Coordinates of C-alpha atoms in Angstrom, one line a residue:
M247 CA 100.6 57.1 -63.1
A248 CA 102.8 55.1 -60.6
G249 CA 102.3 56.0 -57.0
G250 CA 101.0 59.5 -57.8
I251 CA 104.0 60.2 -60.1
P252 CA 103.2 61.8 -63.4
W253 CA 104.7 59.0 -65.5
R254 CA 103.0 57.1 -68.3
L255 CA 103.4 53.4 -67.8
E256 CA 103.0 51.7 -71.3
N257 CA 102.1 48.2 -72.0
G258 CA 105.4 46.3 -71.6
G259 CA 106.5 48.1 -68.5
C260 CA 108.3 51.3 -69.7
A261 CA 107.6 54.4 -67.6
A262 CA 107.9 57.6 -69.5
L263 CA 108.1 61.2 -68.2
P264 CA 108.2 64.5 -70.1
L265 CA 111.2 66.7 -69.1
P266 CA 111.1 70.5 -68.8
G267 CA 113.3 72.6 -71.2
D268 CA 114.9 74.7 -68.5
A269 CA 117.4 74.6 -65.7
S270 CA 115.0 72.5 -63.5
I271 CA 115.4 69.5 -65.8
A272 CA 118.0 67.7 -63.7
S273 CA 116.2 68.1 -60.4
V274 CA 112.9 67.1 -61.9
A275 CA 114.4 64.0 -63.5
R276 CA 116.3 63.1 -60.3
A277 CA 113.3 63.5 -58.0
H278 CA 110.9 61.5 -60.1
V279 CA 113.3 58.6 -60.7
S280 CA 114.0 58.4 -57.0
S281 CA 110.2 58.1 -56.3
L282 CA 109.5 55.8 -59.2
L283 CA 111.8 53.0 -58.3
P284 CA 110.1 51.9 -55.1
A285 CA 106.7 52.5 -56.6
L286 CA 107.5 49.9 -59.3
G287 CA 109.1 47.5 -56.8
L288 CA 112.6 48.1 -58.3
T289 CA 115.8 48.4 -56.3
V290 CA 119.4 49.2 -57.1
T291 CA 122.5 48.9 -55.0
D292 CA 123.2 52.6 -54.8
V293 CA 120.3 55.1 -55.2
D294 CA 122.7 58.0 -54.9
D295 CA 124.6 56.8 -58.0
V296 CA 121.4 56.5 -59.9
S297 CA 120.4 60.0 -58.9
L298 CA 123.8 61.4 -60.0
M299 CA 123.7 59.6 -63.4
V300 CA 120.1 60.7 -64.0
S301 CA 121.1 64.3 -63.3
E302 CA 124.0 64.1 -65.7
L303 CA 121.8 62.5 -68.4
A304 CA 119.2 65.3 -68.1
T305 CA 121.9 68.0 -67.9
N306 CA 123.4 66.6 -71.1
V307 CA 120.0 67.0 -72.9
L308 CA 119.6 70.6 -71.6
Q309 CA 123.1 71.7 -72.7
H310 CA 123.4 70.0 -76.0
A311 CA 119.9 69.0 -77.4
I312 CA 117.3 71.6 -76.3
P313 CA 117.1 74.5 -78.8
H314 CA 117.8 78.0 -77.5
G315 CA 114.5 79.2 -76.0
G316 CA 113.2 75.9 -74.9
C317 CA 110.6 73.6 -76.6
A318 CA 112.4 70.6 -75.4
K319 CA 110.2 67.6 -76.3
A320 CA 112.6 65.7 -74.1
E321 CA 111.6 62.5 -72.3
L322 CA 112.9 60.2 -69.6
W323 CA 112.3 56.5 -69.8
V324 CA 112.8 53.8 -67.2
Y325 CA 112.3 50.1 -67.6
Q326 CA 113.8 46.6 -66.8
R327 CA 115.5 44.2 -69.1
G328 CA 117.6 41.1 -68.9
D329 CA 121.3 41.5 -69.2
G330 CA 121.9 38.4 -71.3
N331 CA 123.5 36.6 -68.3
G332 CA 120.4 35.6 -66.3
H333 CA 120.1 38.8 -64.4
D334 CA 118.0 41.9 -64.6
E335 CA 119.1 45.4 -65.1
L336 CA 117.6 48.8 -64.7
V337 CA 117.6 50.9 -67.9
V338 CA 117.3 54.7 -67.8
K339 CA 117.1 56.7 -71.1
A340 CA 116.9 60.3 -72.0
F341 CA 115.3 61.1 -75.3
D342 CA 115.8 64.3 -77.3
T343 CA 115.0 65.5 -80.8
L344 CA 118.6 66.3 -81.8
R345 CA 119.4 63.4 -84.1
E346 CA 123.2 63.7 -84.3
W347 CA 125.5 62.8 -81.4
R348 CA 127.7 65.5 -79.9
G349 CA 129.6 63.4 -77.4
A350 CA 133.2 64.4 -78.1
P351 CA 134.6 67.0 -75.7
E352 CA 135.8 70.1 -77.5
A353 CA 137.5 73.3 -76.5
S354 CA 134.5 75.2 -75.0
G355 CA 133.7 75.0 -71.3
R356 CA 130.2 73.6 -72.0
M357 CA 131.6 70.7 -74.0
R358 CA 134.2 70.1 -71.3
E359 CA 131.3 69.9 -68.8
H360 CA 129.5 67.5 -71.2
G361 CA 132.6 65.3 -71.3
R362 CA 132.9 65.1 -67.5
G363 CA 129.2 64.2 -67.2
L364 CA 129.7 61.3 -69.6
E365 CA 132.8 60.2 -67.8
I366 CA 130.8 60.0 -64.5
I367 CA 128.2 57.9 -66.2
D368 CA 130.8 55.7 -67.7
I369 CA 132.5 55.0 -64.4
L370 CA 129.4 54.4 -62.3
A371 CA 127.7 52.3 -65.0
R372 CA 131.0 50.4 -65.6
G373 CA 130.7 51.1 -69.3
R374 CA 127.0 50.1 -69.6
W375 CA 125.8 53.2 -71.4
G376 CA 125.5 54.5 -75.0
H377 CA 123.2 56.2 -77.4
H378 CA 121.1 55.3 -80.5
P379 CA 118.6 56.7 -82.9
S380 CA 115.0 56.4 -81.6
R381 CA 111.5 57.9 -81.6
S382 CA 109.6 59.6 -78.8
R383 CA 107.0 57.9 -76.6
L384 CA 104.9 60.8 -75.4
S385 CA 104.5 62.9 -78.6
S386 CA 101.8 62.3 -81.2
P387 CA 102.9 61.8 -83.9
A388 CA 106.1 60.3 -82.6
L389 CA 109.2 62.5 -83.1
R390 CA 112.5 61.3 -84.4
G391 CA 115.6 61.8 -82.3
K392 CA 118.0 59.8 -80.2
A393 CA 118.1 58.2 -76.8
T394 CA 121.1 58.3 -74.4
W395 CA 121.1 55.6 -71.8
F396 CA 122.8 53.8 -68.9
A397 CA 122.0 50.4 -67.3
L398 CA 122.7 49.1 -63.7
P399 CA 122.2 45.7 -62.1
N400 CA 118.8 45.4 -60.6
P401 CA 118.1 42.7 -57.9
R402 CA 115.1 40.6 -58.7
T403 CA 112.7 41.5 -55.8
R404 CA 109.5 39.6 -55.4
I405 CA 107.4 42.7 -56.2
A406 CA 109.4 43.5 -59.4
R407 CA 109.2 39.9 -60.6
C408 CA 105.5 39.7 -60.1
R409 CA 104.8 43.0 -61.9
R410 CA 107.1 42.1 -64.7
H411 CA 105.5 38.7 -65.1
A412 CA 102.0 40.3 -65.0
R413 CA 103.0 42.6 -67.9
T414 CA 104.4 39.7 -70.1
P415 CA 102.0 38.8 -72.9
V416 CA 100.9 35.1 -72.9
G417 CA 101.2 33.2 -76.2
E418 CA 102.7 34.1 -79.5
A419 CA 99.6 35.7 -81.0
Q420 CA 99.1 38.0 -78.0
A421 CA 102.8 38.9 -77.8
A422 CA 102.9 39.8 -81.5
K423 CA 99.8 41.9 -81.0
V424 CA 101.3 43.8 -78.1
L425 CA 104.6 44.4 -79.9
R426 CA 102.8 45.7 -83.0
S427 CA 100.8 48.1 -80.7
L428 CA 104.0 49.4 -79.1
L429 CA 105.6 49.9 -82.5
V430 CA 102.5 51.8 -83.8
Q431 CA 102.7 54.1 -80.7
R432 CA 106.2 55.0 -81.9
G433 CA 105.0 55.9 -85.4
M434 CA 106.0 52.6 -87.0
N435 CA 102.8 51.6 -88.8
R436 CA 104.1 49.4 -91.6
F437 CA 104.2 46.2 -89.6
T438 CA 101.7 43.5 -90.5
V439 CA 101.0 40.4 -88.5
R440 CA 100.3 36.9 -89.6
H441 CA 99.7 33.9 -87.4
E442 CA 100.7 30.3 -88.1
P443 CA 100.6 27.2 -85.9
G444 CA 103.1 27.9 -83.0
V445 CA 104.5 31.1 -84.5
S446 CA 103.4 34.7 -85.2
V447 CA 105.3 36.9 -87.7
L448 CA 105.5 40.6 -88.0
S449 CA 106.9 42.1 -91.1
A450 CA 107.6 45.6 -92.4
E451 CA 107.9 45.1 -96.2
D452 CA 111.4 43.9 -96.8
D453 CA 113.0 45.9 -94.0
L454 CA 112.4 43.9 -90.9
T455 CA 110.9 40.5 -90.1
V456 CA 110.1 39.5 -86.5
R457 CA 109.1 36.0 -85.5
C458 CA 107.6 35.2 -82.1
E459 CA 108.0 31.5 -81.3
G460 CA 108.6 29.5 -78.1
G461 CA 108.5 32.6 -75.9
T462 CA 111.2 34.3 -77.9
F463 CA 111.2 37.2 -80.4
R464 CA 113.8 36.8 -83.2
W465 CA 114.3 39.5 -85.8
H466 CA 116.3 40.0 -89.0
A467 CA 116.8 43.3 -90.9
R468 CA 117.7 43.8 -94.5
T469 CA 121.1 45.1 -93.4
G470 CA 121.8 41.6 -92.1
E471 CA 121.6 42.6 -88.5
C472 CA 119.6 40.1 -86.4
G473 CA 118.9 39.4 -82.7
E474 CA 116.7 37.6 -80.3
L475 CA 115.2 38.3 -76.8
P476 CA 112.6 36.6 -74.6
V477 CA 109.0 37.9 -74.7
A478 CA 109.5 39.2 -71.1
D479 CA 111.8 41.8 -72.6
I480 CA 109.2 43.1 -75.1
T481 CA 110.1 46.7 -74.2
E482 CA 113.7 46.1 -75.2
V483 CA 112.6 44.3 -78.3
C484 CA 110.6 47.3 -79.4
E485 CA 113.5 49.6 -78.6
Q486 CA 115.8 47.5 -80.8
L487 CA 113.3 47.4 -83.7
V488 CA 112.8 51.2 -83.5
R489 CA 116.6 51.7 -83.4
L490 CA 117.1 49.4 -86.4
S491 CA 114.4 51.1 -88.4
E492 CA 115.7 54.6 -87.7
A493 CA 119.3 53.6 -88.5
M494 CA 118.2 52.2 -91.8
D495 CA 116.3 55.3 -92.7
D496 CA 119.3 57.4 -91.8
V497 CA 121.7 55.7 -94.1
H498 CA 119.1 54.9 -96.8
V499 CA 120.2 51.3 -97.1
V500 CA 119.1 49.8 -100.4

């Protein structure tokens, strides 16, 4: 828990909260995010914008991803990551168990509302939003679904820097161990780890290979997709690996 808030803060720094499957979903998400940010030492330039976008994200889940009658299994995730340009950003994601994306506005009123909500997020996040296949964080076993997200600039406060640094694994072997643990929590049990001088390697058969070397994770998938991120962004590394694995499972790449 963070500051008395019913979040689970996993190793790596992602706070996760279960969301209700009823009309209270938006207010619950909004209230807890507003309380969570200062508890984690995070700041954003406009808290009202964050609250509005969180409401739209949660409402989207209620309208288009929660089965009639409830049983949501929806989750809200909040964490920091680098933006690739030397700055930090706040990432907010809503997970649901409806795999397919229903983002295109259609004729019905509910879908028109859905479209307006996404337009609001697009404007306020300046295009920094999207969706991808993912797995849950709070269910055991982990459930397959998707995550819809937005990101906003996040000033690097002293408290946030200290907490993020404290959560960063030290050394290649420790970083690889923590990453494998995060992947196992998401139901990805196929990764094995081997250690060599100056480098640790995680591999999942021939699907994915991840090298941790010089404070950086580098990965390569059998689809040809590759990427790299610093160890400090281990939460985002895990997200990218889960996304890749789920996408490959969806299309049955051979």
